[in-house]
Amino acid sequence: MKDALGLVVLLLPMAVATAAEGQLVGVKLVKQTDGVAAARPKVTLPEGCALHRETDPSYGEKYYGENAREFFFHARLVGDVDNPRRVKVQWPGVAIARLIVGDDNIPFQATADGVEFDLPRSGGNTTQVATVISDPPGMQMILMHHLEARRAGPYATGPWPEAQIRAHFNFLLASREALSLMGLLAADRGFEQKFGLYGFESNFPRGHVDHPPHFHIIFIPEKWEDVQVTHFRLDERGHIVVNDWQGHGQHRQFKPGEVCEHKLDDGRAVLQMTVTDAGGLLLTRPGLAAQYTLVPDARSGLGSTAVDVLRDGRPFLRVSAVDNAALGKMRIVVAPLAEDAPAERVEELTYDPDTGKLVQGK
């Protein structure tokens, strides 16, 4: 379950490592000017720290690397928590704009040939660039941001999946609208579990092979091992082609027309999801008469342009999102397609382009 396991760090606190293993701490150095340097930097760690290197047999380094925007590495820390740990990075000719551990900027001292800094203990995944939104109460949305300069792992080569990236945002945000209309995100939804609306990652953070492009509607129980995970795979038109489902130690592929259910511990279904032949997604709530279908934009036929929300087969809302990952800005438009639909709503999200941490917005 590589996809699901790769998301654990976003849902749960990092487990405390044993003293023998040490704590894994990620560091990211963002360059003042984009571009891959002629030479790799040299990292010098103090006593009690060790550079962590691990390789994926297909895609290479998982915890250490450089791309056009940044250099990152991971260290294992063992010993006194309060003991300052001075790290040196020698990288002649490369100016550093900022140094990040977790979601936090870390002060550093520029030297003649690089930088020096004190390494804190942090369990945050520095290589992830994701915005977390937890409003309304029945939802946890995680928007993964995609910058071609960071492409790595299975996305390192080949066509950049721009259409799938745009489509997965449109489907995620349309899912939020549909689930809200169905009463599944409100505080009085009738159960404690939340729905996780998650994207995919194209920068191979800590070796997360999040491929091919997809989005998730996850059902999050009290125990992570009981999580129910959908992977709605997208093609070049921004159409859903299949639902790869994982849960309770099982894996199944739901093809168009086959119903997948998110269930409570007592077996009651709270949401039914069916991929349609037209590349959309039918959502139904048992006991609720209205049905909602997410379909690629009716004008262009492309999910990358927008996703329409149909209520009982009739156009109701149109959802579109544009994400500028380089600047850290996302614009979301929810437009009415029916007289009784809510008025147009525009959301502007501003986030840290190097961490995804929300600066302004919901």
Tab-separated table of C-alpha atoms in Angstrom, residues 85 233 290 303:
chain	number	residue	atom	x	y	z
A	85	ARG	CA	23.946	20.257	16.487
A	233	ARG	CA	-6.790	7.189	-11.687
A	290	ALA	CA	-30.524	13.105	-4.411
A	303	GLY	CA	-11.577	17.395	-16.520
